[in-house]
Coordinates of C-alpha atoms in Angstrom, one line a residue:
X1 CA -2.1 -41.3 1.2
X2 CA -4.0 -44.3 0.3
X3 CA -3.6 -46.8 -2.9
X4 CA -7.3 -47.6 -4.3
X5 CA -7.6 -51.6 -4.8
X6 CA -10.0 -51.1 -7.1
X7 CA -8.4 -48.3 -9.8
X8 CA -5.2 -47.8 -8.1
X9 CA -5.6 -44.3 -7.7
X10 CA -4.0 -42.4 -4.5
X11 CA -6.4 -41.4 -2.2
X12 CA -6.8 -39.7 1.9
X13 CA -8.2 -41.0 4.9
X14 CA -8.7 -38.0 6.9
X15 CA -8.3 -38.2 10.8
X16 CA -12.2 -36.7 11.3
X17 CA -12.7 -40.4 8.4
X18 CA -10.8 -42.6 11.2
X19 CA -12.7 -41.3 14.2
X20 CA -16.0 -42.0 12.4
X21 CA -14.7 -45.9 11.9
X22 CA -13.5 -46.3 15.3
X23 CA -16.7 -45.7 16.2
X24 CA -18.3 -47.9 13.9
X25 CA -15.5 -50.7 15.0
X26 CA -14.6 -50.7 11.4
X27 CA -11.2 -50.6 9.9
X28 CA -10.7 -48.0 6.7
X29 CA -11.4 -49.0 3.6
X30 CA -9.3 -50.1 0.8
X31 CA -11.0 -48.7 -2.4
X32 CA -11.1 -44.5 -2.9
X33 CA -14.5 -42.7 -2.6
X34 CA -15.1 -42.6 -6.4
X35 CA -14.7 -46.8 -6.3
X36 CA -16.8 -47.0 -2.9
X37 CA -19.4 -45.0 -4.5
X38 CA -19.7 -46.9 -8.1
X39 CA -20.4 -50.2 -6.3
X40 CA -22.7 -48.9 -3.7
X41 CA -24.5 -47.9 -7.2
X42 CA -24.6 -50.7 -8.8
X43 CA -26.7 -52.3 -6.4
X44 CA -29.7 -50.3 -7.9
X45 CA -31.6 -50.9 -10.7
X46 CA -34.5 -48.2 -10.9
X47 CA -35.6 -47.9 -14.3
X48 CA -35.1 -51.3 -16.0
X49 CA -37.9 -53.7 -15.7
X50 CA -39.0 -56.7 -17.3
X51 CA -42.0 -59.1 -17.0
X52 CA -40.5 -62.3 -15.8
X53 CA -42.7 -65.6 -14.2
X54 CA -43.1 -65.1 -10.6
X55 CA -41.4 -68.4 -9.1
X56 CA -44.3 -68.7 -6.4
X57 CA -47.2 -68.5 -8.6
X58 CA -45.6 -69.6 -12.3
X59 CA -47.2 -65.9 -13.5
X60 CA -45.8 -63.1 -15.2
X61 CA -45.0 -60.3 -13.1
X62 CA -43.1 -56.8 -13.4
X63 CA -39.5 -57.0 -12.0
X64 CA -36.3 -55.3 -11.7
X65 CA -34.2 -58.9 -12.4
X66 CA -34.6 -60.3 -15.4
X67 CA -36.1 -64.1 -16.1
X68 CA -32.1 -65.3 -16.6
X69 CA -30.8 -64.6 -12.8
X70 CA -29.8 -67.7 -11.3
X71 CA -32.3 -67.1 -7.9
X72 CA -35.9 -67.1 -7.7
X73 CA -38.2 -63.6 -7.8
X74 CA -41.3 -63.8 -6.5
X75 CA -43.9 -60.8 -7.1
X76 CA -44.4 -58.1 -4.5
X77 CA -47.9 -59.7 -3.5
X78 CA -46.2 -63.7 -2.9
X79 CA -43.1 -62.3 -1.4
X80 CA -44.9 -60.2 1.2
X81 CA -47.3 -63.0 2.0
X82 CA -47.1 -65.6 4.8
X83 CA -46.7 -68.3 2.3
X84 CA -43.2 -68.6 2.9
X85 CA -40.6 -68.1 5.0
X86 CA -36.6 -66.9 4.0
X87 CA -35.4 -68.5 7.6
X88 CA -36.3 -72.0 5.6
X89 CA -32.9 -71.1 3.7
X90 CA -30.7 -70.7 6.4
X91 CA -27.3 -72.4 6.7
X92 CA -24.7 -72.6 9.3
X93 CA -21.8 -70.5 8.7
X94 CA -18.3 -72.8 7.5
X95 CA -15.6 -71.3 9.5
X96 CA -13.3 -73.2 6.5
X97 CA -14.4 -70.6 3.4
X98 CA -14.5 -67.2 2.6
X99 CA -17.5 -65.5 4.1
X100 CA -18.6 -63.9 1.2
X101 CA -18.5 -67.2 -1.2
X102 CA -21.2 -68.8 1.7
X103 CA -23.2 -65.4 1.5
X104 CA -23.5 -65.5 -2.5
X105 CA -24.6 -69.2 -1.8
X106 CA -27.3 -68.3 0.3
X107 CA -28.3 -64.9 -1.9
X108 CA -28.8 -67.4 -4.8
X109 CA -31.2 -69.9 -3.1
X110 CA -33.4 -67.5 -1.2
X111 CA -36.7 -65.9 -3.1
X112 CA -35.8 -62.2 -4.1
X113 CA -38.6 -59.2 -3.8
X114 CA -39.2 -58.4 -7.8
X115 CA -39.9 -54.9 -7.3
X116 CA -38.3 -52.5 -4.4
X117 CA -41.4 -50.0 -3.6
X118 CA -42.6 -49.8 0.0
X119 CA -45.4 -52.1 0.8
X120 CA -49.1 -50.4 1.0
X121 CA -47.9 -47.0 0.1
X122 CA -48.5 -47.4 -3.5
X123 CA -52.1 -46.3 -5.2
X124 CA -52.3 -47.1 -8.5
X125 CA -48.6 -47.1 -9.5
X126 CA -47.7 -50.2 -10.7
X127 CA -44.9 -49.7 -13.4
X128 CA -42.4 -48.0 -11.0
X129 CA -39.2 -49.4 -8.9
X130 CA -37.6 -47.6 -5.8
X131 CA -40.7 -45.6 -4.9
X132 CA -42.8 -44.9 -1.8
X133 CA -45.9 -43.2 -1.1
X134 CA -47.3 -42.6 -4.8
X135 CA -50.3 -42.0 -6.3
X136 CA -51.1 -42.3 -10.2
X137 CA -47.7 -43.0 -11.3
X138 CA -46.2 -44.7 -14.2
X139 CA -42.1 -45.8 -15.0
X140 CA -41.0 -43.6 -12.8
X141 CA -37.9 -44.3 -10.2
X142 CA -36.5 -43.2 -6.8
X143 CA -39.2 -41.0 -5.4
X144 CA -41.6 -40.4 -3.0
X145 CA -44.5 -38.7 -2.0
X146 CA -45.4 -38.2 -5.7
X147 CA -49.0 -37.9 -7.5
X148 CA -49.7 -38.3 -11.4
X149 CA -46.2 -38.4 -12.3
X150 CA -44.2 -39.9 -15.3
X151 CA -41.2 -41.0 -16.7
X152 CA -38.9 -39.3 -14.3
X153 CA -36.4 -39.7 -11.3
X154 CA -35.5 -38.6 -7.9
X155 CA -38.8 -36.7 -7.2
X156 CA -40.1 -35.8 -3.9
X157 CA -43.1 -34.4 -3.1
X158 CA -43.8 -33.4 -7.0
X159 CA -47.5 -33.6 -8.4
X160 CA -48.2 -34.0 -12.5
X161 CA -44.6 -33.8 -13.4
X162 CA -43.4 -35.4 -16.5
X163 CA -39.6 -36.1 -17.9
X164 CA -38.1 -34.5 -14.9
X165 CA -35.0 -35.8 -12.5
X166 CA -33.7 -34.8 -9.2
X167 CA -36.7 -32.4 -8.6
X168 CA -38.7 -31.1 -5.1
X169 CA -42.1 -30.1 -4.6
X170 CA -42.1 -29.1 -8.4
X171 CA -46.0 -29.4 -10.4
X172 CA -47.0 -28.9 -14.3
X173 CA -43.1 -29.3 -14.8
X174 CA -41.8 -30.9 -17.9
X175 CA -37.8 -31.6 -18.4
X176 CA -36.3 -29.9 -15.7
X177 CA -33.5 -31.0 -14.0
X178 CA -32.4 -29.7 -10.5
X179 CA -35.5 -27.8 -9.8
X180 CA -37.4 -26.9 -6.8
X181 CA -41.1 -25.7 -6.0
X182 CA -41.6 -24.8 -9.4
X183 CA -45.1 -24.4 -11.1
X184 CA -45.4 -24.8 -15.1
X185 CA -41.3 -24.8 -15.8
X186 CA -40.3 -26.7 -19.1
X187 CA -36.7 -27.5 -20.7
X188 CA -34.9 -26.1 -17.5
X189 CA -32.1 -26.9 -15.0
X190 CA -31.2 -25.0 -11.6
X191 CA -34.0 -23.4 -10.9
X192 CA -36.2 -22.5 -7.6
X193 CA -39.2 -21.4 -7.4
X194 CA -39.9 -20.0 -10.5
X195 CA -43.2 -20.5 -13.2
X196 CA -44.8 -20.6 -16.1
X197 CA -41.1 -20.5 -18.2
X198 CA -39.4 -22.2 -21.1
X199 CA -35.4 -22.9 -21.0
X200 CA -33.9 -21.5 -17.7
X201 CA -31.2 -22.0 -16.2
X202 CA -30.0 -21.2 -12.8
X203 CA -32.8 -18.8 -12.3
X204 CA -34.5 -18.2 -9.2
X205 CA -38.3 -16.4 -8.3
X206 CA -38.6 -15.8 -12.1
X207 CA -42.1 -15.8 -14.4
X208 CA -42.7 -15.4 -18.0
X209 CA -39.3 -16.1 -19.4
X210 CA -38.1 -17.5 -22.1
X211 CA -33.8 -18.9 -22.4
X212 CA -32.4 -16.9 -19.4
X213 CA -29.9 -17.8 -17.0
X214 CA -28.6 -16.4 -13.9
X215 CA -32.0 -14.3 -13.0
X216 CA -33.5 -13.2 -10.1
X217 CA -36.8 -12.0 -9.3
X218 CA -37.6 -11.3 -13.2
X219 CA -40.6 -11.6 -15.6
X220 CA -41.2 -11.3 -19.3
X221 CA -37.6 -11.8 -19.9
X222 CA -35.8 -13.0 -23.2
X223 CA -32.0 -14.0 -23.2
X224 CA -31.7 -12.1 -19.8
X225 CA -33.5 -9.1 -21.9
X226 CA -36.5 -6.8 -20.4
X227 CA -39.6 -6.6 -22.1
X228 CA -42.7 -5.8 -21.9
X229 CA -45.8 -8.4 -21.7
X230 CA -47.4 -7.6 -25.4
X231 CA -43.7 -8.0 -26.6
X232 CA -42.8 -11.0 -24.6
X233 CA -46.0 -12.9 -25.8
X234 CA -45.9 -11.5 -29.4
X235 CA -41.7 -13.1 -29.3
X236 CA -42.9 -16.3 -27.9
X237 CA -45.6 -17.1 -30.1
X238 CA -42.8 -16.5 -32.9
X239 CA -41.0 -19.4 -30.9
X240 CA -43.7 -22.1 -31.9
X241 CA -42.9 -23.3 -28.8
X242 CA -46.3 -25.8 -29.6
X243 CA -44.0 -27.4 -32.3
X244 CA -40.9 -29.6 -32.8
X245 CA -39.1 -27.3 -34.5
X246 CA -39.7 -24.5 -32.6
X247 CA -38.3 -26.4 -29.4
X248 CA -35.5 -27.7 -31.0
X249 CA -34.5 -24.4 -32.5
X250 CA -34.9 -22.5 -29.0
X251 CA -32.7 -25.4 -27.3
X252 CA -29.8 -25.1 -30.1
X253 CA -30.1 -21.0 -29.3
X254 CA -29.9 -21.6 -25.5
X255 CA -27.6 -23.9 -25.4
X256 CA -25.2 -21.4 -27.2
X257 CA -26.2 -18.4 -25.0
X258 CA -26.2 -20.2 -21.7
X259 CA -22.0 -21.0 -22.9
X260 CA -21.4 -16.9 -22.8
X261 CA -22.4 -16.4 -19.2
X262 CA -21.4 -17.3 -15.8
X263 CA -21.9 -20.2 -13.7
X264 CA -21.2 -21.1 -9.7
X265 CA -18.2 -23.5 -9.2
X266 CA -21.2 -25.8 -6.8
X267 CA -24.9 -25.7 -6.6
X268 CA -24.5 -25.6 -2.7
X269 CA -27.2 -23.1 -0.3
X270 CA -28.3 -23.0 3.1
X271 CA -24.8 -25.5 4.5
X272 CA -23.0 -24.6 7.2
X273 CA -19.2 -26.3 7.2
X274 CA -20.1 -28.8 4.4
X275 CA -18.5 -29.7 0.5
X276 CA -20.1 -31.1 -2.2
X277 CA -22.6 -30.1 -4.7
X278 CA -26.6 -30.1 -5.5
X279 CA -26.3 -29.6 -1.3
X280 CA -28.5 -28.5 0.7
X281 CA -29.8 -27.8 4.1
X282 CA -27.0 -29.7 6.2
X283 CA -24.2 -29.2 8.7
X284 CA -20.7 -30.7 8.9
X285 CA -21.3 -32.6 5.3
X286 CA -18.6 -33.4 3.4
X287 CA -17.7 -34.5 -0.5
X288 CA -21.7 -35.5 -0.5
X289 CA -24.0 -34.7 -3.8
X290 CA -27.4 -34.6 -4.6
X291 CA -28.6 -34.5 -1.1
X292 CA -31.1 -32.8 1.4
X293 CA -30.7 -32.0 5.5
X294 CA -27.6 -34.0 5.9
X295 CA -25.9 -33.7 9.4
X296 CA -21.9 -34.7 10.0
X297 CA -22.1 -37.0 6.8
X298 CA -19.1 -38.2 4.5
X299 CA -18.7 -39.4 0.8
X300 CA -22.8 -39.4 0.5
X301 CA -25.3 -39.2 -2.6
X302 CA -28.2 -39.1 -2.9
X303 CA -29.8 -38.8 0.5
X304 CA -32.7 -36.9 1.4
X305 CA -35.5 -36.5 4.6
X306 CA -32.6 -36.3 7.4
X307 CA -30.0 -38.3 7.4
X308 CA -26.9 -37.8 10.6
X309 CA -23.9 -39.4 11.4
X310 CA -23.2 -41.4 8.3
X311 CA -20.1 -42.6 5.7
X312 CA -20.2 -44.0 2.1
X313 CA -24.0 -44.2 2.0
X314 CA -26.4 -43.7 -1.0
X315 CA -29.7 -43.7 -1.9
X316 CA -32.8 -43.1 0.1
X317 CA -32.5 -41.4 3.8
X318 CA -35.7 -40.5 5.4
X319 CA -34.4 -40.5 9.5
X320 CA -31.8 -42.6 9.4
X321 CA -28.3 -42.5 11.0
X322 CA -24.8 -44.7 12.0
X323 CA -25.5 -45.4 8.4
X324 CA -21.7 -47.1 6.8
X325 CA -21.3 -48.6 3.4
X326 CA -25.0 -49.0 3.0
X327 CA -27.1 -48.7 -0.7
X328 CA -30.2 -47.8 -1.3
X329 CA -31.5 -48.3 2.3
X330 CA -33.7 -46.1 4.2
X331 CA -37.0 -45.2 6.7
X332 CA -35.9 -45.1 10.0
X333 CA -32.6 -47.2 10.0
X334 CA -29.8 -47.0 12.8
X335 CA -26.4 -48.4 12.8
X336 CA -26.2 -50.7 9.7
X337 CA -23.1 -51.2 8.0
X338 CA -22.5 -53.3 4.2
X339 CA -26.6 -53.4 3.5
X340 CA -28.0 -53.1 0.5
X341 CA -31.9 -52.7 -0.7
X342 CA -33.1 -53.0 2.8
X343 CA -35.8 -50.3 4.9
X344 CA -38.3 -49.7 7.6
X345 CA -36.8 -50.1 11.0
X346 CA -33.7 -51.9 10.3
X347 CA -31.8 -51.6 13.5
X348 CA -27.8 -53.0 14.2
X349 CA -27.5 -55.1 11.4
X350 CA -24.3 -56.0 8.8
X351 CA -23.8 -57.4 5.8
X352 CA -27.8 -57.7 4.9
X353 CA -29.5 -57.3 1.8
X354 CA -33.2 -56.8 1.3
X355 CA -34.3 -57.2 4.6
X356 CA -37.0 -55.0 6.1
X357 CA -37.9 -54.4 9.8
X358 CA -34.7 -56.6 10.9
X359 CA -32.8 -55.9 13.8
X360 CA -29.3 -57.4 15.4
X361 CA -29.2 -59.7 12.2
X362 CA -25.6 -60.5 10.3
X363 CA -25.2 -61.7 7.0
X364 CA -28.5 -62.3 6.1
X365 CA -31.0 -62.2 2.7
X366 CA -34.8 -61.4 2.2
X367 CA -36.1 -61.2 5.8
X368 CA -38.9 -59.6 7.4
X369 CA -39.0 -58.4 10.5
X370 CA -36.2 -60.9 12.1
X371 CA -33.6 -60.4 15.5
X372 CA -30.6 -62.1 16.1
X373 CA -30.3 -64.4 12.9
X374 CA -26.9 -65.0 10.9
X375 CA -27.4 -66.3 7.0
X376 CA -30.7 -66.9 7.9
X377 CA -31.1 -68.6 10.7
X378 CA -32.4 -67.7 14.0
X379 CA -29.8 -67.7 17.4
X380 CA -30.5 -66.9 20.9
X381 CA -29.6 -63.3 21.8
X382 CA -26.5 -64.8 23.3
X383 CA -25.2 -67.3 20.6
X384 CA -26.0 -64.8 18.1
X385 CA -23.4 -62.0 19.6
X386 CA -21.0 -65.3 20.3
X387 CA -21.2 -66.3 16.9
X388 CA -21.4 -62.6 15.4
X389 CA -17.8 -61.9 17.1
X390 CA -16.5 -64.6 15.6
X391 CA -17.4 -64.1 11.9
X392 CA -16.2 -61.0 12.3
X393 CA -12.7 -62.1 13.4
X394 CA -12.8 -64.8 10.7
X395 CA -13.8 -61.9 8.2
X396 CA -10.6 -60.2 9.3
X397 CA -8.3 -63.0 8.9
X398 CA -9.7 -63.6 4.9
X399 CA -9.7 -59.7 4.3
X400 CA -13.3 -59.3 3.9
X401 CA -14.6 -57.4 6.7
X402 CA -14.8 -54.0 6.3
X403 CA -15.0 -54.2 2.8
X404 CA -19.0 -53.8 0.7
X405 CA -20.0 -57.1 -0.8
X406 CA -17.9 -57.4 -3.9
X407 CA -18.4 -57.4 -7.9
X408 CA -19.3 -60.7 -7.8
X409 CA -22.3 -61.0 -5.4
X410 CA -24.1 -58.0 -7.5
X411 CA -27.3 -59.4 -9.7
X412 CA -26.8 -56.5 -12.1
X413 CA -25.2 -55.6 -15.4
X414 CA -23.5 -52.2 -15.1
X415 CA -26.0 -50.9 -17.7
X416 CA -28.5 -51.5 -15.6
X417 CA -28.0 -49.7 -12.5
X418 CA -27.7 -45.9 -12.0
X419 CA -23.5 -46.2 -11.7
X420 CA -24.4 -45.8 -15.4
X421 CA -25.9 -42.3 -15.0
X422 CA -23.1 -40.8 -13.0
X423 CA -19.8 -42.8 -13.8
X424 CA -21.2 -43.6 -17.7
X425 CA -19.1 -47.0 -19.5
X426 CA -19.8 -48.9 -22.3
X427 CA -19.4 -52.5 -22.5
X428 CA -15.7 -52.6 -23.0
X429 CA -14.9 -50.5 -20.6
X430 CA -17.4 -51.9 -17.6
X431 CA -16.7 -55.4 -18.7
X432 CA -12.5 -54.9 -18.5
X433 CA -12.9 -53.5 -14.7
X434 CA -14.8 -56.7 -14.0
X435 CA -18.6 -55.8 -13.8
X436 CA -21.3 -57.2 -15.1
X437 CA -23.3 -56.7 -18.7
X438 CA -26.8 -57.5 -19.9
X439 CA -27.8 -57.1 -22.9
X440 CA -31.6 -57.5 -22.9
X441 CA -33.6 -59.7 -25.6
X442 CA -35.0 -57.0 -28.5
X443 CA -39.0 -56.4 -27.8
X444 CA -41.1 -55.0 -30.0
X445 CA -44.4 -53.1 -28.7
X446 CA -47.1 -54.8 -31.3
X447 CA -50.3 -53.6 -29.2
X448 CA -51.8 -51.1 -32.4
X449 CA -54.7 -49.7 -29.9
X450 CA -52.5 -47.7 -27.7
X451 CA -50.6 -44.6 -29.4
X452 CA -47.1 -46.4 -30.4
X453 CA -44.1 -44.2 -31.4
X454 CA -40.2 -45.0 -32.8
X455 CA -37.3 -43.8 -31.3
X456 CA -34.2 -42.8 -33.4
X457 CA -32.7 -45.4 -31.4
X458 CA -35.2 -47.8 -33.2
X459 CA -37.3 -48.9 -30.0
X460 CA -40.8 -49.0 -30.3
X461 CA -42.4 -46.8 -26.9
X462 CA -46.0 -46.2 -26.0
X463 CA -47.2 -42.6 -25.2
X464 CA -49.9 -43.2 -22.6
X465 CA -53.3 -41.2 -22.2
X466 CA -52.3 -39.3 -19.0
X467 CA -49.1 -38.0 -20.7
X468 CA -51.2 -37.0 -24.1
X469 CA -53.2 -34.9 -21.7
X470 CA -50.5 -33.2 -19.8
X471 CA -48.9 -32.3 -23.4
X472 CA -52.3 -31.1 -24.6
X473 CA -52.7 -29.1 -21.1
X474 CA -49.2 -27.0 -21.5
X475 CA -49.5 -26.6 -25.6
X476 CA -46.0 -28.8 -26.5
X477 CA -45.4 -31.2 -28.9
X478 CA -45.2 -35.1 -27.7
X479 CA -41.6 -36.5 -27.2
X480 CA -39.7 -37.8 -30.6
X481 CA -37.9 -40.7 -28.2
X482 CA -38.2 -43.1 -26.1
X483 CA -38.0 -42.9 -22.0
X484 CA -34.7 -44.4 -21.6
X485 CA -33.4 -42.0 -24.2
X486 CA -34.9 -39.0 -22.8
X487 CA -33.3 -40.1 -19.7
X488 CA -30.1 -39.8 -20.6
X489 CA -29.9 -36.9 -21.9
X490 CA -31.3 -35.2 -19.3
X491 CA -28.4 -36.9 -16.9
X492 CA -25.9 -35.9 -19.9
X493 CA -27.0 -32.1 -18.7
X494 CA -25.8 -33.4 -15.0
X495 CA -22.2 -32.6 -13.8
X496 CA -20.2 -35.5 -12.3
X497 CA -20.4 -36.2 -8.8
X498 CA -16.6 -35.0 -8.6
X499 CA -14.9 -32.4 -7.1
X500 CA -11.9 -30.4 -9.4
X501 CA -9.3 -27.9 -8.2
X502 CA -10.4 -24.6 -10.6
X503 CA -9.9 -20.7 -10.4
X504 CA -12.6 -18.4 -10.6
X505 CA -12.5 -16.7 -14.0
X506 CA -12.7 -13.7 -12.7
X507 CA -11.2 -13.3 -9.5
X508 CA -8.6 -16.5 -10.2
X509 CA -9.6 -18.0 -6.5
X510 CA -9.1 -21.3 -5.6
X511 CA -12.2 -22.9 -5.9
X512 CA -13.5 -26.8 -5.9
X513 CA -16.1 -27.6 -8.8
X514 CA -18.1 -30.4 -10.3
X515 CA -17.0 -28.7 -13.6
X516 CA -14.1 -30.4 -15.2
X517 CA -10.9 -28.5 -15.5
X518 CA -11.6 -28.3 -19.9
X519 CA -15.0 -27.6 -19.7
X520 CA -16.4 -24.7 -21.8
X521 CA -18.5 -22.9 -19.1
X522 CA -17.1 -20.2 -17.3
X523 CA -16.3 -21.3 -13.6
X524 CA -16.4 -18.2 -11.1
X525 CA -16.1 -18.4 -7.2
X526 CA -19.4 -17.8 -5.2
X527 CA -18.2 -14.7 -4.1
X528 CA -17.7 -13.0 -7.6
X529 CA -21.0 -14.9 -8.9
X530 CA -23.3 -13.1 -6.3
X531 CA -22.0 -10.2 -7.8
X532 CA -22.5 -11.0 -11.1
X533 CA -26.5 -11.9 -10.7
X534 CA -27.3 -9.7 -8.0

């Protein structure tokens, strides 16, 4: 067993772990999977945006780094033009410091991208961060392939879905969580294909139901009771589902009912000798969460559109693979290791962060479409391997290769990355393990001509025309708070990505769950839960 460096917890290195970093020509790491995976998080900030000046053009401009970092930001448009150019900031290496202090250096000087969205994929989605490939958008975060979508995350291939996170090839969907190819599905979690339904949870092919859990194949259902259609209509009209009240009444019922009945230790189907939960799809995947069509993966989240071959990676996929300590990096990558916020085509690289279409490059910040360049500046294919092997070995002798970019080189306050939707701190506690906290400036929405609402929380939010419509269109009531609130408590619904020795409450099997050992819902095996709902 391992000691954690960062929380001092014991952890494993498995022999199948060591094989995978002697072919990487890594050595094993020194933090556990837990610590690996909150710092690979907190190089993403999704959701919070502010407007900032753009330092190319002196104006405002929409950006995930607020106006007080100490580097520049240039808007998507300046950064992506041929104005400038990030080799202008390279530096030689100094073989007499710390590789990472010389890295930070160069991080601080060179102009940053303000928002993360793939360049010329976008139509008419401006308000969004971490996106490709959307149409008619607004604040939403992590997706792709999405149309007339809003305040949501982790969507792919969803159309005219609003409130909803980690959902696939959903439409007319309204706080769901977890939910895939469903069609007019409100207030659920768990659920695949299944329509036109109010509060479900882990239901699958269902229609016309109203607070089940655990169905199959059912319609005109009420608290996993048959009706018939006049007497399933005639009970949810009683619901005023239309209303406040009437949702907030039906959620305080569920939520009650949902506690009496069964759940799976793991959201896992269609794996074939993997671990993990909200799984799918994949082969030889271990401990990995929230993923899609994984192949001989480890310690992974978050991964979707085929990802093989990879360790301690996060955030994005879409055919990519040799993929080691890497955040939020994705489209057709191979064989990078310690990158963050870099995509399309990267190829052999280390230690890079937001660099896209870069190949054999080391230690290197904000370039496009680069070869054989170390902090920035450009080497012959020979000096740059020369120089590469060197680094490395200096790396070694300081203790810094092999290891992600530390606390200090990340832009973000803890509060405003997605660490804090999985692994949740306050300020206290994120600021005594050494991270990083912003409190943002209070701003107060004063525009009168658009439809202005107040949070319990006290913020001012807007409530946009599109969304108005899409309220109107499925006959519910308009949220009471604001995005960011919603937000969390539909990741408050979410089990930890963590794995927990239980025993089935039926059978008493030893079984691995996301559900913590004192957690109120009852835990059974798969095997005694197929029996249960089918």
């Amino acid at each position: 067993m391992n000691t954690c460096a960062q929380c001092q917890k014991s952890f494993e290195i498995t022999s199948k772990d060591l094989a995978f970093y002697e072919q990487m020509a890594v050595p094993p790491p020194k933090q556990c999977p837990d610590c690996r995976l909150v710092r690979r998080f907190m190089e993403r900030n999704p959701k919070n945006l502010y407007y900032r000046m753009c330092d190319f053009t002196k104006n405002y401009t929409l950006s995930q780094f607020h106006a007080d970092q100490p580097f520049p930001v240039y808007s998507p448009e300046s950064w992506w033009s041929v104005n400038w150019d990030a080799l202008n900031y390279g530096q030689n290496f100094d073989f007499d410091r710390p590789f990472f202090d010389q890295f930070l250096e160069l991080k601080n000087k060179t102009p940053h991208l303000a928002l993360f969205n793939t360049g010329g994929t976008i139509q008419n989605s401006d308000f969004n961060n971490c996106t490709a490939y959307l149409k008619d958008c607004y604040l939403i975060a992590e997706s792709d392939y999405c149309e007339s979508s809003y305040y949501s995350n982790l969507l792919k291939n969803c159309q005219s879905v609003v409130d909803c996170s980690v959902c696939y090839k959903d439409e007319l969907c309204y706080e769901c969580v977890d939910c895939t190819n469903c069609y007019t599905l409100l207030y659920s979690q768990d659920c695949q294909t299944c329509k036109d339904s109010y509060f479900l949870q882990n239901c699958i092919s269902c229609s016309d139901c109203i607070g089940c859990i655990n169905q199959r194949q059912q319609q005109y259902m009420i608290f996993n009771k048959k009706y018939s259609r006049d007497e399933y209509e005639k009970f949810k009209e009683q619901f005023a589902l239309h209303t406040k009240e009437g949702v907030a009444k039906l959620n305080k019922i569920c939520t009650e009912f949902f506690l009496t009945e069964p759940r799976k230790n793991l959201i896992a189907e269609h794996n074939e000798n993997s671990s993990g939960d909200h799984l799918f799809n994949s082969k030889n995947a271990h401990h990995c969460f929230d993923s899609i069509d994984l192949e001989d993966c480890s310690y992974c989240a978050k991964l979707t559109l085929g990802v093989k071959s990879s360790m301690d990676y996060n955030s994005w996929g879409n055919k990519c693979e040799l993929m080691y300590q890497c955040s939020s990096c994705g489209d057709h990558c191979y064989n990078l290791k310690f990158c963050a916020n870099s995509q399309s085509d990267m190829n052999n690289c280390e230690y890079c962060a937001e660099c896209f279409g870069c190949s054999d490059c080391f230690g290197c910040v904000n370039l496009k479409k680069e070869k054989f360049c170390i902090f920035n500046k450009k080497y012959s294919e020979a000096e740059y391997h020369e120089l590469k092997t060197r680094i490395i070995e200096h790396m070694k002798q300081t203790g810094e290769y092999g290891e992600f970019f530390p606390i200090e080189i990340c832009p973000y306050g803890y509060n405003e990355t997605m660490a804090m939707d999985s692994f949740p701190l306050c300020k206290e506690e994120a600021t005594k393990k050494g991270f990083k906290w912003y409190d943002p400036p209070e701003q107060k929405i004063t525009d009168t001509t658009d439809n202005i609402a107040t949070c319990p929380c006290s913020k001012n939010f807007k409530i946009i025309s599109q969304e108005t419509a899409f309220y109107k269109k499925l006959g519910i009531p308009q949220p009471e708070k604001c995005p960011t609130c919603r937000h969390e408590n539909r990741m408050k619904k979410r089990q930890p990505l963590k794995l927990w020795d239980r025993e089935c409450a039926k059978c008493n099997a030893a079984v691995k769950s996301n559900y913590k050992p004192d957690c109120p819902e009852i835990i059974y095996c798969e095997e005694c839960y197929l029996k249960e709902v089918y």
